[in-house]
Amino acid sequence: MQRKDVVIIGLGWTGSILAMELAQEGLDIVALERGPMRRTNPDFRYPINTDELTHAHYFSLMQRPRESTLTMRHTPEQMALPYRRLGSFLPGHGVGGAGVHWNGQNWRPEAAEFRLHSYVTETFGADIIPEDMQIHDWGVTYDELEPHFDRWERLIGCTGIAGNLNGEIRPGGNPFEAPRSAEYPLPPLPQASASRRFHEAAEGLGLHPFPRPGGNASRAYTNEYGMQLGPCTYCGFCEWYGCYNYSKASPQTCVLDALYRQPNVEVRTDSNVMKVELSEDGKHATGVTYLDESLEEVFQPADLVLICAYSIHNVHLLLHSGIGTPYDPATGEGVVGRNYSYQMMGGTSCFFDDAEFKPFAGAGIEGTCVLDFGIEQIDFGREGFIGGSYISVGLTNGQPIRSMPLPEGTPRWGAEWKQAIGQWYGKSLSIGSHGSNMSYRDCYLDLDPTYRDPFGRPLLRMTFDWKPNDIRMTQFMKRQTEALAEAMQPTSWNSSYKDENSHYDIRPYQTTHNVGGAIMGTDPATSAVNRYLQSWDVPNVWVSGASAFPQNIQFNPTGAVGALTYWMADALRDYIRDPRPMGEG
């Protein structure tokens, strides 16, 4: 196999952007994607793409557990069992990865989230941090990432209203966001009636509502790669679907067709990377071994290896390849697998006799939000937890089967169930809390000693459960959402939040926001990659994506992933001119 300058593992958001950026540097690149090729046409064409059974129930765009899965348990003392049926999270399958089926909601973390350990100790004192909590600073600041957030948002045609433009607090936007250097590239989508009702209630309580930002184009847009997006038509098929209208930002709509025109880039699909191969001393990657579509083993030599798969798959590949010391929760030593975290969700469903909402007209980012209870807005010492959440209302999907919320106590089938659907369709909204999740000593990823994949490799093992700190945070948010519910004067409402008796449940869908396991930082004793996402141990291996997060933010992670990708691309340009461990430099 001919040697390449760069081999990229995974062709989702980060892999496609890094391929494009390095192709422009003249490097010879091959991108290996384990799944099939996916293009807007023919794969997402109408009406095939709006088949709800195929996409939202049979998960046609997701990885199948029989081909790629992991095992799960709550504590290190338990035996982990395989994730045999998709539920809690949904890794994407094929070109575009999870960037195909996301809703498009796009956020910048608050500045304090990038230096969370320092912020907490400086503001409230180190003694409020629970003994088993392992929060870290990222090793990069918001100010360093701000130009890269701006570039990412221009790539995806992000919609919104700047609430803090160069330090000026502006009406209509999020007043709690860190300063941004430019307005959003596109104005926000028009708000639906449910969002307007929430907006009025929030203002009445003295809160600061603003339109949800994200990558559903509000008008025609062309990005720096020459990729064109069309205005969103509110079809309601965003989450778990590709976009047939070229309106939702995805690798397909924003990068890939431009990438395919680069003569120095080769894309190989159905290419499942088994291992990053190392030199005899283990300090240099020589390339990767993968299985092609015929399950033939292929060695692809390369000077630079970029691991750009889904976050948990990044960790799995590092462990299999012997890159970095595996994390040991008993001693607290080791780095690969450390600080796995998830997301803390909750919601209050409200039902109105007088409402005439239109749930068939949805968009993945449609909604109104408040951040009055975000990480920088809460007194952790007084409230007794570390964390925060944004709270929102929006009609993010118009899928008929998934758009049937019913009041508590309604029968689950039969004549009364049918009657209730007719009575309450278009008369409900959900106030959602999308909260942070901290990292802990015994929440981690490692290799399972019992279960193996179809190729004989140990499965990845996830050890994770909810912790008292995060339960206190979400119960705090429950009180805030219920106050908002009361202000909207619904006929009835009911809440669903984790409490002190809750354990992590893999069955219901929650979010595809798995983070950590290959975290970034400035200390090789506690991080797998440095502040530029370069492996401390093997300098020509770099690891992109949410696996770098030291704990989970209070927002959807994709905006931070996008900014980190452009930050990483700039560092890679420096590296290819002078290959070396970047360290603190």
Coordinates of C-alpha atoms in Angstrom, one line a residue:
M1 CA 0.0 0.0 0.0
Q2 CA 1.4 3.4 -1.0
R3 CA 2.5 5.5 2.0
K4 CA 0.4 8.6 2.7
D5 CA 1.3 11.8 4.5
V6 CA -1.9 11.6 6.6
V7 CA -4.4 8.9 7.4
I8 CA -7.7 10.1 9.0
I9 CA -9.8 7.6 10.9
G10 CA -13.5 8.6 10.6
L11 CA -15.1 11.0 8.2
G12 CA -17.6 12.9 10.3
W13 CA -17.4 16.6 11.3
T14 CA -13.8 16.6 12.6
G15 CA -12.4 14.2 10.0
S16 CA -13.9 16.1 7.0
I17 CA -12.8 19.5 8.3
L18 CA -9.2 18.3 9.0
A19 CA -9.0 16.6 5.7
M20 CA -10.1 19.8 3.9
E21 CA -7.7 22.0 5.9
L22 CA -4.7 19.7 5.4
A23 CA -5.5 19.1 1.7
Q24 CA -5.1 22.8 1.2
E25 CA -1.6 22.4 2.6
G26 CA -0.8 20.0 -0.2
L27 CA -0.6 16.8 1.9
D28 CA -1.5 13.4 0.4
I29 CA -4.4 12.2 2.5
V30 CA -6.5 9.1 2.9
A31 CA -9.7 9.0 5.0
L32 CA -10.9 5.7 6.3
E33 CA -14.6 5.4 7.2
R34 CA -15.9 2.1 8.7
G35 CA -19.4 2.6 7.4
P36 CA -20.9 3.2 3.9
M37 CA -20.8 6.3 1.7
R38 CA -23.7 8.6 2.4
R39 CA -24.7 11.6 0.1
T40 CA -27.6 13.9 0.3
N41 CA -28.7 12.5 -3.0
P42 CA -29.6 9.7 -3.1
D43 CA -29.4 8.7 0.5
F44 CA -31.5 11.5 2.1
R45 CA -33.8 12.2 -0.8
Y46 CA -37.5 12.9 -0.3
P47 CA -39.7 11.0 0.5
I48 CA -37.4 8.2 1.6
N49 CA -35.8 10.4 4.3
T50 CA -39.2 11.1 6.0
D51 CA -39.9 7.4 6.8
E52 CA -40.2 7.6 10.5
L53 CA -40.2 3.8 11.1
T54 CA -37.0 3.4 9.2
H55 CA -35.1 6.3 10.8
A56 CA -36.6 6.9 14.3
H57 CA -37.5 3.3 15.2
Y58 CA -35.1 1.1 13.2
F59 CA -32.3 3.6 13.4
S60 CA -31.0 3.1 9.8
L61 CA -28.3 5.8 10.2
M62 CA -26.9 4.3 13.4
Q63 CA -24.3 1.7 14.2
R64 CA -25.7 -1.7 14.8
P65 CA -24.8 -3.3 18.2
R66 CA -24.1 -6.6 16.5
E67 CA -21.3 -4.9 14.6
S68 CA -20.0 -2.3 17.1
T69 CA -21.0 -2.1 20.7
L70 CA -19.7 -1.8 24.3
T71 CA -20.5 -3.2 27.7
M72 CA -22.0 -1.2 30.6
R73 CA -22.2 -1.2 34.4
H74 CA -22.8 1.3 37.2
T75 CA -19.9 0.6 39.5
P76 CA -16.4 -1.1 39.2
E77 CA -17.7 -3.9 41.5
Q78 CA -20.4 -5.0 39.0
M79 CA -20.0 -7.2 35.9
A80 CA -20.7 -5.2 32.7
L81 CA -23.2 -6.5 30.1
P82 CA -23.3 -5.6 26.4
Y83 CA -25.4 -2.8 25.0
R84 CA -27.5 -5.0 22.7
R85 CA -30.2 -2.6 21.6
L86 CA -29.8 1.1 20.7
G87 CA -31.3 3.4 23.3
S88 CA -29.4 5.9 25.5
F89 CA -27.1 7.2 22.7
L90 CA -26.9 6.6 19.0
P91 CA -23.5 6.7 17.3
G92 CA -23.8 7.4 13.6
H93 CA -22.8 4.9 10.9
G94 CA -21.3 5.9 7.6
V95 CA -19.8 9.0 6.1
G96 CA -20.9 12.1 8.1
G97 CA -21.2 10.1 11.3
A98 CA -23.4 11.5 14.0
G99 CA -23.1 14.9 12.2
V100 CA -25.8 13.5 9.8
H101 CA -28.5 12.9 12.4
W102 CA -28.0 15.7 14.9
N103 CA -30.6 18.4 15.4
G104 CA -28.2 21.2 14.6
Q105 CA -28.3 22.9 18.0
N106 CA -25.0 24.8 18.4
W107 CA -23.5 26.5 21.4
R108 CA -20.4 28.1 22.8
P109 CA -19.7 27.0 26.4
E110 CA -19.4 29.8 28.9
A111 CA -15.9 31.0 29.5
A112 CA -15.7 29.4 33.0
E113 CA -16.4 25.9 31.6
F114 CA -13.0 25.9 29.9
R115 CA -11.2 26.5 33.3
L116 CA -13.8 24.9 35.5
H117 CA -11.5 23.6 38.3
S118 CA -9.8 27.0 38.5
Y119 CA -13.1 28.9 38.4
V120 CA -14.6 26.8 41.2
T121 CA -11.6 27.0 43.5
E122 CA -11.1 30.7 42.9
T123 CA -14.7 31.6 43.3
F124 CA -16.0 29.2 45.9
G125 CA -13.0 27.4 47.4
A126 CA -11.6 23.9 46.7
D127 CA -13.5 22.4 49.6
I128 CA -16.8 22.4 47.8
I129 CA -15.5 19.9 45.2
P130 CA -16.6 16.4 46.2
E131 CA -13.8 14.0 47.0
D132 CA -14.5 11.7 44.1
M133 CA -15.0 14.5 41.5
Q134 CA -12.2 14.9 38.9
I135 CA -13.1 18.2 37.1
H136 CA -10.2 19.7 35.1
D137 CA -9.3 22.8 33.2
W138 CA -9.2 22.1 29.5
G139 CA -5.8 23.7 28.9
V140 CA -7.2 26.1 26.4
T141 CA -9.2 29.2 27.2
Y142 CA -12.4 30.7 25.6
D143 CA -10.4 33.7 24.3
E144 CA -8.0 31.4 22.5
L145 CA -10.8 29.5 20.9
E146 CA -13.1 32.4 20.1
P147 CA -11.7 32.9 16.5
H148 CA -12.2 29.2 15.9
F149 CA -15.8 29.3 17.2
D150 CA -16.4 32.2 14.8
R151 CA -15.0 30.2 11.9
W152 CA -17.0 27.1 12.8
E153 CA -20.2 29.1 13.0
R154 CA -19.5 30.5 9.6
L155 CA -18.9 27.0 8.2
I156 CA -22.3 25.8 9.3
G157 CA -24.3 29.0 8.6
C158 CA -25.2 29.3 12.3
T159 CA -28.3 31.3 13.1
G160 CA -28.9 33.4 16.2
I161 CA -28.6 36.8 17.8
A162 CA -25.4 37.9 19.4
G163 CA -26.0 38.8 23.1
N164 CA -22.5 39.9 23.8
L165 CA -20.8 41.5 20.8
N166 CA -17.2 42.5 21.8
G167 CA -18.4 43.2 25.3
E168 CA -21.6 45.1 24.4
I169 CA -24.7 43.4 25.8
R170 CA -27.3 43.5 23.0
P171 CA -31.1 43.0 23.2
G172 CA -32.6 39.8 21.9
G173 CA -29.5 37.6 22.4
N174 CA -28.0 35.6 25.3
P175 CA -26.7 38.2 27.7
F176 CA -24.7 35.6 29.6
E177 CA -22.5 34.4 26.7
A178 CA -18.8 35.2 26.5
P179 CA -17.9 38.1 24.2
R180 CA -18.1 37.1 20.5
S181 CA -16.1 39.0 17.8
A182 CA -18.9 39.0 15.2
E183 CA -22.6 38.6 14.8
Y184 CA -24.0 35.2 13.8
P185 CA -23.7 34.7 10.1
L186 CA -27.5 34.2 9.8
P187 CA -30.5 35.6 11.7
P188 CA -32.6 33.3 13.9
L189 CA -35.4 31.1 12.6
P190 CA -38.9 32.5 13.2
Q191 CA -40.2 31.3 16.5
A192 CA -43.2 28.9 16.7
S193 CA -46.2 29.7 19.0
A194 CA -45.0 27.4 21.8
S195 CA -41.7 29.2 21.9
R196 CA -43.4 32.6 21.9
R197 CA -45.5 31.5 24.9
F198 CA -42.4 30.4 26.8
H199 CA -40.7 33.7 25.9
E200 CA -43.5 35.7 27.4
A201 CA -43.6 33.6 30.6
A202 CA -39.8 33.8 31.0
E203 CA -39.8 37.6 30.6
G204 CA -42.6 37.8 33.1
L205 CA -40.4 36.1 35.6
G206 CA -37.5 38.5 35.0
L207 CA -35.5 36.0 33.0
H208 CA -33.7 36.6 29.7
P209 CA -35.0 34.5 26.8
F210 CA -33.3 34.3 23.4
P211 CA -33.7 32.2 20.3
R212 CA -31.9 28.9 20.2
P213 CA -28.7 29.1 18.0
G214 CA -27.8 26.4 15.5
G215 CA -27.2 25.1 12.1
N216 CA -30.6 25.2 10.4
A217 CA -30.3 27.9 7.7
S218 CA -32.8 30.7 8.0
R219 CA -31.9 31.9 4.4
A220 CA -29.7 30.8 1.5
Y221 CA -26.1 30.7 2.5
T222 CA -22.7 29.9 1.0
N223 CA -19.7 29.0 3.3
E224 CA -16.0 29.4 2.8
Y225 CA -15.6 26.1 1.0
G226 CA -18.3 27.1 -1.6
M227 CA -20.9 24.8 -0.1
Q228 CA -24.5 26.1 -0.4
L229 CA -27.3 25.7 2.2
G230 CA -31.0 26.4 1.5
P231 CA -33.5 28.0 3.9
C232 CA -35.1 25.5 6.4
T233 CA -38.7 24.6 5.5
Y234 CA -39.7 23.3 9.0
C235 CA -40.3 19.8 7.7
G236 CA -39.7 18.5 11.2
F237 CA -37.3 15.7 10.2
C238 CA -34.0 16.7 11.7
E239 CA -33.1 14.6 14.7
W240 CA -32.1 11.1 13.5
Y241 CA -32.4 12.0 9.8
G242 CA -30.3 13.4 7.1
C243 CA -31.5 16.7 5.5
Y244 CA -33.0 16.4 2.0
N245 CA -33.3 20.1 1.7
Y246 CA -29.6 21.1 2.2
S247 CA -30.8 23.2 5.1
K248 CA -29.3 21.5 8.2
A249 CA -25.6 21.8 8.7
S250 CA -23.8 18.5 8.3
P251 CA -20.5 17.3 6.8
Q252 CA -22.5 16.5 3.6
T253 CA -24.0 20.0 3.3
C254 CA -20.9 22.0 4.6
V255 CA -17.7 20.2 3.6
L256 CA -17.7 16.9 1.8
D257 CA -18.5 17.7 -1.8
A258 CA -15.8 20.3 -1.6
L259 CA -13.5 17.8 -0.1
Y260 CA -14.2 15.2 -2.8
R261 CA -12.9 17.7 -5.4
Q262 CA -9.5 17.8 -3.8
P263 CA -7.1 15.7 -6.0
N264 CA -4.9 14.8 -3.0
V265 CA -7.7 13.3 -0.9
E266 CA -8.8 9.7 -1.2
V267 CA -11.9 8.4 0.7
R268 CA -12.2 4.6 1.4
T269 CA -15.5 3.5 2.9
D270 CA -16.3 0.2 4.6
S271 CA -12.8 0.4 6.0
N272 CA -12.8 -0.6 9.7
V273 CA -9.6 0.4 11.5
M274 CA -8.5 -2.2 13.9
K275 CA -5.3 -0.7 15.3
V276 CA -2.8 2.1 15.0
E277 CA 0.5 0.5 14.4
L278 CA 3.6 1.7 16.4
S279 CA 7.3 1.5 16.0
E280 CA 9.3 -1.0 18.1
D281 CA 9.9 1.6 20.8
G282 CA 6.1 2.5 20.8
K283 CA 6.9 6.2 20.4
H284 CA 5.9 6.7 16.7
A285 CA 2.9 5.6 14.7
T286 CA 3.8 3.9 11.4
G287 CA 0.3 3.7 10.0
V288 CA -3.0 1.8 10.6
T289 CA -4.3 -1.7 10.0
Y290 CA -7.9 -1.9 8.8
L291 CA -10.3 -4.4 7.4
D292 CA -11.7 -3.6 4.0
E293 CA -15.2 -4.4 2.7
S294 CA -14.1 -8.0 2.0
L295 CA -12.7 -8.3 5.6
E296 CA -9.2 -8.4 4.2
E297 CA -6.6 -7.0 6.4
V298 CA -4.8 -3.9 5.0
F299 CA -1.9 -2.0 6.4
Q300 CA -1.9 1.7 5.4
P301 CA 1.5 3.4 6.2
A302 CA 1.3 7.1 7.0
D303 CA 3.5 9.8 8.6
L304 CA 0.6 11.3 10.6
V305 CA -2.4 9.5 12.1
L306 CA -5.6 11.5 13.0
I307 CA -8.1 9.6 15.1
C308 CA -11.5 11.3 14.3
A309 CA -14.1 8.7 15.1
Y310 CA -16.9 9.0 17.6
S311 CA -15.7 9.9 21.1
I312 CA -16.1 6.4 22.7
H313 CA -14.6 4.8 19.6
N314 CA -11.5 7.1 19.8
V315 CA -10.9 5.7 23.3
H316 CA -11.4 2.1 22.2
L317 CA -8.9 2.5 19.4
L318 CA -6.3 4.1 21.7
L319 CA -6.6 1.3 24.2
H320 CA -6.3 -1.4 21.5
S321 CA -3.3 0.3 20.0
G322 CA -1.4 0.8 23.3
I323 CA -1.3 4.6 23.0
G324 CA -1.2 6.1 26.5
T325 CA -1.5 4.4 29.8
P326 CA -5.0 2.9 30.6
Y327 CA -6.7 4.6 33.5
D328 CA -7.0 2.8 36.8
P329 CA -9.7 4.1 39.1
A330 CA -8.2 2.2 42.1
T331 CA -5.0 4.2 42.0
G332 CA -6.2 7.2 40.0
E333 CA -3.2 6.7 37.7
G334 CA -3.3 6.4 33.9
V335 CA -5.1 8.6 31.4
V336 CA -6.8 6.7 28.6
G337 CA -10.4 6.1 29.6
R338 CA -10.4 8.7 32.4
N339 CA -13.2 11.2 33.0
Y340 CA -16.0 9.7 30.9
S341 CA -19.1 11.8 31.4
Y342 CA -22.5 12.2 29.8
Q343 CA -25.4 14.8 30.1
M344 CA -28.0 15.5 32.7
M345 CA -31.5 15.9 31.2
G346 CA -34.9 16.6 32.6
G347 CA -38.2 18.1 31.5
T348 CA -41.7 19.3 32.4
S349 CA -44.5 18.6 30.0
C350 CA -47.4 21.1 29.9
F351 CA -50.9 20.7 28.4
F352 CA -53.2 23.6 27.4
D353 CA -56.9 23.5 26.6
D354 CA -56.6 26.8 24.7
A355 CA -53.4 26.0 22.7
E356 CA -53.2 25.7 18.9
F357 CA -49.5 24.7 18.5
K358 CA -48.5 23.1 15.2
P359 CA -46.2 20.1 16.0
F360 CA -46.0 19.0 12.4
A361 CA -43.9 22.1 11.6
G362 CA -40.7 21.6 13.4
A363 CA -37.0 22.4 13.0
G364 CA -34.1 20.9 14.9
I365 CA -33.0 24.2 16.5
E366 CA -36.5 25.9 16.8
G367 CA -36.9 27.2 20.3
T368 CA -36.4 29.8 23.0
C369 CA -33.9 29.4 25.7
V370 CA -32.8 31.0 29.0
L371 CA -29.4 30.7 30.6
D372 CA -30.2 32.4 33.9
F373 CA -29.3 29.2 35.6
G374 CA -26.0 28.5 33.8
I375 CA -22.7 27.6 35.4
E376 CA -21.6 31.3 35.7
Q377 CA -25.0 32.4 37.1
I378 CA -25.2 30.0 40.1
D379 CA -23.7 30.3 43.6
F380 CA -22.4 26.7 43.9
G381 CA -21.5 27.2 47.5
R382 CA -25.1 28.2 48.4
E383 CA -26.8 25.7 46.2
G384 CA -24.6 22.7 47.1
F385 CA -23.7 21.5 43.6
I386 CA -21.3 22.3 40.7
G387 CA -22.9 22.6 37.3
G388 CA -25.6 24.3 35.3
S389 CA -28.2 24.0 32.5
Y390 CA -29.9 25.9 29.8
I391 CA -33.7 25.7 29.8
S392 CA -35.7 25.8 26.6
V393 CA -39.0 25.2 24.8
G394 CA -39.1 24.3 21.1
L395 CA -40.8 22.2 18.4
T396 CA -37.7 20.3 17.2
N397 CA -39.5 17.5 15.4
G398 CA -42.6 17.1 13.4
Q399 CA -42.6 13.4 13.3
P400 CA -46.1 12.1 13.8
I401 CA -45.4 9.0 15.9
R402 CA -42.9 10.8 18.1
S403 CA -45.1 13.8 18.5
M404 CA -47.8 12.4 20.8
P405 CA -47.2 13.6 24.3
L406 CA -50.1 12.8 26.6
P407 CA -51.0 13.9 30.2
E408 CA -49.8 11.7 33.1
G409 CA -52.3 8.9 33.8
T410 CA -53.5 8.4 30.2
P411 CA -53.8 4.8 29.2
R412 CA -51.0 3.5 26.9
W413 CA -53.3 1.9 24.4
G414 CA -57.0 1.3 23.5
A415 CA -59.9 3.6 23.0
E416 CA -59.1 6.1 25.7
W417 CA -55.5 6.4 24.4
K418 CA -56.9 7.2 20.9
Q419 CA -59.3 9.8 22.3
A420 CA -56.5 11.5 24.3
I421 CA -54.4 11.8 21.2
G422 CA -57.2 13.6 19.4
Q423 CA -57.8 15.8 22.4
W424 CA -54.2 16.9 23.1
Y425 CA -52.6 16.9 19.7
G426 CA -51.1 20.4 19.2
K427 CA -51.9 21.4 22.8
S428 CA -48.7 20.5 24.6
L429 CA -45.1 21.8 25.0
S430 CA -42.1 20.5 26.9
I431 CA -39.8 22.7 29.0
G432 CA -36.4 21.0 28.7
S433 CA -33.4 21.2 31.0
H434 CA -30.1 20.4 29.2
G435 CA -27.5 20.2 32.0
S436 CA -23.9 19.5 32.6
N437 CA -22.4 16.3 34.0
M438 CA -19.2 16.4 36.0
S439 CA -16.4 13.8 35.9
Y440 CA -15.7 11.3 38.7
R441 CA -13.0 8.9 39.7
D442 CA -15.1 5.8 39.1
C443 CA -16.8 6.9 35.9
Y444 CA -14.5 5.7 33.1
L445 CA -13.9 3.6 30.0
D446 CA -11.6 0.5 29.7
L447 CA -11.4 -2.8 27.9
D448 CA -13.9 -5.5 29.0
P449 CA -12.2 -8.7 30.2
T450 CA -15.1 -11.0 29.1
Y451 CA -16.8 -9.8 26.0
R452 CA -15.2 -9.5 22.5
D453 CA -16.3 -8.0 19.2
P454 CA -16.7 -10.0 16.0
F455 CA -13.0 -9.6 15.3
G456 CA -11.8 -11.0 18.7
R457 CA -10.9 -7.7 20.3
P458 CA -12.2 -6.9 23.8
L459 CA -15.2 -4.6 23.8
L460 CA -15.0 -1.2 25.4
R461 CA -16.5 -1.2 28.9
M462 CA -18.3 1.8 30.3
T463 CA -18.6 2.3 34.1
F464 CA -21.0 5.1 34.8
D465 CA -23.8 6.2 37.1
W466 CA -25.4 9.4 38.2
K467 CA -23.8 11.1 41.2
P468 CA -25.4 13.2 44.1
N469 CA -23.8 16.4 42.8
D470 CA -25.6 16.1 39.4
I471 CA -28.8 14.9 41.0
R472 CA -28.9 18.1 43.2
M473 CA -28.2 20.2 40.0
T474 CA -31.1 18.6 38.1
Q475 CA -33.5 18.9 41.1
F476 CA -32.6 22.6 41.2
M477 CA -33.5 22.8 37.5
K478 CA -36.8 21.0 38.2
R479 CA -37.8 23.8 40.5
Q480 CA -37.0 26.4 37.8
T481 CA -38.9 24.6 35.0
E482 CA -41.9 24.1 37.2
A483 CA -42.0 27.8 38.1
L484 CA -41.9 28.5 34.3
A485 CA -44.7 26.0 33.8
E486 CA -46.9 27.6 36.4
A487 CA -46.3 31.0 34.8
M488 CA -47.7 29.7 31.5
Q489 CA -50.9 28.6 33.2
P490 CA -51.3 25.1 31.7
T491 CA -54.3 22.9 32.2
S492 CA -52.0 20.3 33.7
W493 CA -48.3 19.5 33.8
N494 CA -45.9 16.7 34.9
S495 CA -42.2 16.6 35.4
S496 CA -39.5 13.9 34.7
Y497 CA -36.2 14.4 36.5
K498 CA -33.6 12.1 38.0
D499 CA -33.8 11.9 41.8
E500 CA -31.7 10.3 44.6
N501 CA -33.0 6.9 43.7
S502 CA -32.1 7.2 40.0
H503 CA -29.5 5.1 38.2
Y504 CA -28.3 5.5 34.7
D505 CA -30.6 3.6 32.4
I506 CA -29.4 2.6 28.9
R507 CA -32.9 1.9 27.5
P508 CA -34.5 5.3 26.9
Y509 CA -32.8 7.7 24.5
Q510 CA -31.2 10.6 26.3
T511 CA -28.5 12.3 24.2
T512 CA -25.7 11.2 21.9
H513 CA -23.4 13.5 23.9
N514 CA -20.8 11.0 25.2
V515 CA -17.6 12.8 26.2
G516 CA -14.2 12.2 27.8
G517 CA -11.9 9.2 27.9
A518 CA -9.1 10.9 25.9
I519 CA -9.1 14.2 27.7
M520 CA -7.0 17.2 26.9
G521 CA -4.9 19.2 29.4
T522 CA -1.4 20.5 30.3
D523 CA -0.3 17.6 32.5
P524 CA 0.6 14.2 30.9
A525 CA -0.2 12.5 34.2
T526 CA -3.9 13.5 34.0
S527 CA -4.6 13.9 30.3
A528 CA -4.2 11.7 27.2
V529 CA -3.6 14.5 24.8
N530 CA -2.1 18.0 25.1
R531 CA -3.8 21.3 24.7
Y532 CA -3.6 20.9 20.9
L533 CA -5.1 17.3 21.0
Q534 CA -1.8 15.7 20.2
S535 CA -1.0 12.4 22.0
W536 CA 1.6 13.0 24.8
D537 CA 3.1 9.5 24.2
V538 CA 3.0 9.2 20.4
P539 CA 3.4 12.7 18.9
N540 CA 2.3 11.9 15.3
V541 CA -1.1 10.7 16.6
W542 CA -3.7 13.3 17.2
V543 CA -7.2 12.7 18.6
S544 CA -10.2 15.0 17.8
G545 CA -13.7 15.3 19.1
A546 CA -15.6 15.3 22.4
S547 CA -13.4 12.5 23.8
A548 CA -11.1 15.5 24.7
F549 CA -13.7 17.1 27.1
P550 CA -12.5 16.8 30.8
Q551 CA -16.2 16.9 31.9
N552 CA -19.4 17.6 30.1
I553 CA -20.6 21.1 29.4
Q554 CA -24.1 22.3 30.0
F555 CA -24.7 22.5 26.2
N556 CA -24.8 20.3 23.2
P557 CA -21.1 19.6 22.5
T558 CA -20.9 20.1 18.7
G559 CA -20.0 23.8 18.8
A560 CA -17.1 23.2 21.1
V561 CA -16.0 20.2 19.0
G562 CA -16.1 22.4 15.9
A563 CA -14.0 25.1 17.5
L564 CA -11.5 22.6 18.8
T565 CA -11.2 21.1 15.3
Y566 CA -10.1 24.4 13.8
W567 CA -7.8 25.0 16.8
M568 CA -6.3 21.6 16.2
A569 CA -5.9 22.3 12.4
D570 CA -3.9 25.4 13.1
A571 CA -1.6 23.4 15.4
L572 CA -1.2 20.7 12.8
R573 CA 0.0 23.3 10.3
D574 CA 2.7 24.2 12.7
Y575 CA 3.5 20.5 13.3
I576 CA 3.8 19.5 9.7
R577 CA 6.4 22.3 9.2
D578 CA 8.3 21.1 12.3
P579 CA 7.2 17.6 13.6
R580 CA 7.6 17.5 17.3
P581 CA 5.8 17.1 20.6
M582 CA 3.9 20.4 20.9
G583 CA 3.6 20.3 24.7
E584 CA 3.2 23.8 26.2
G585 CA 4.5 25.5 23.1

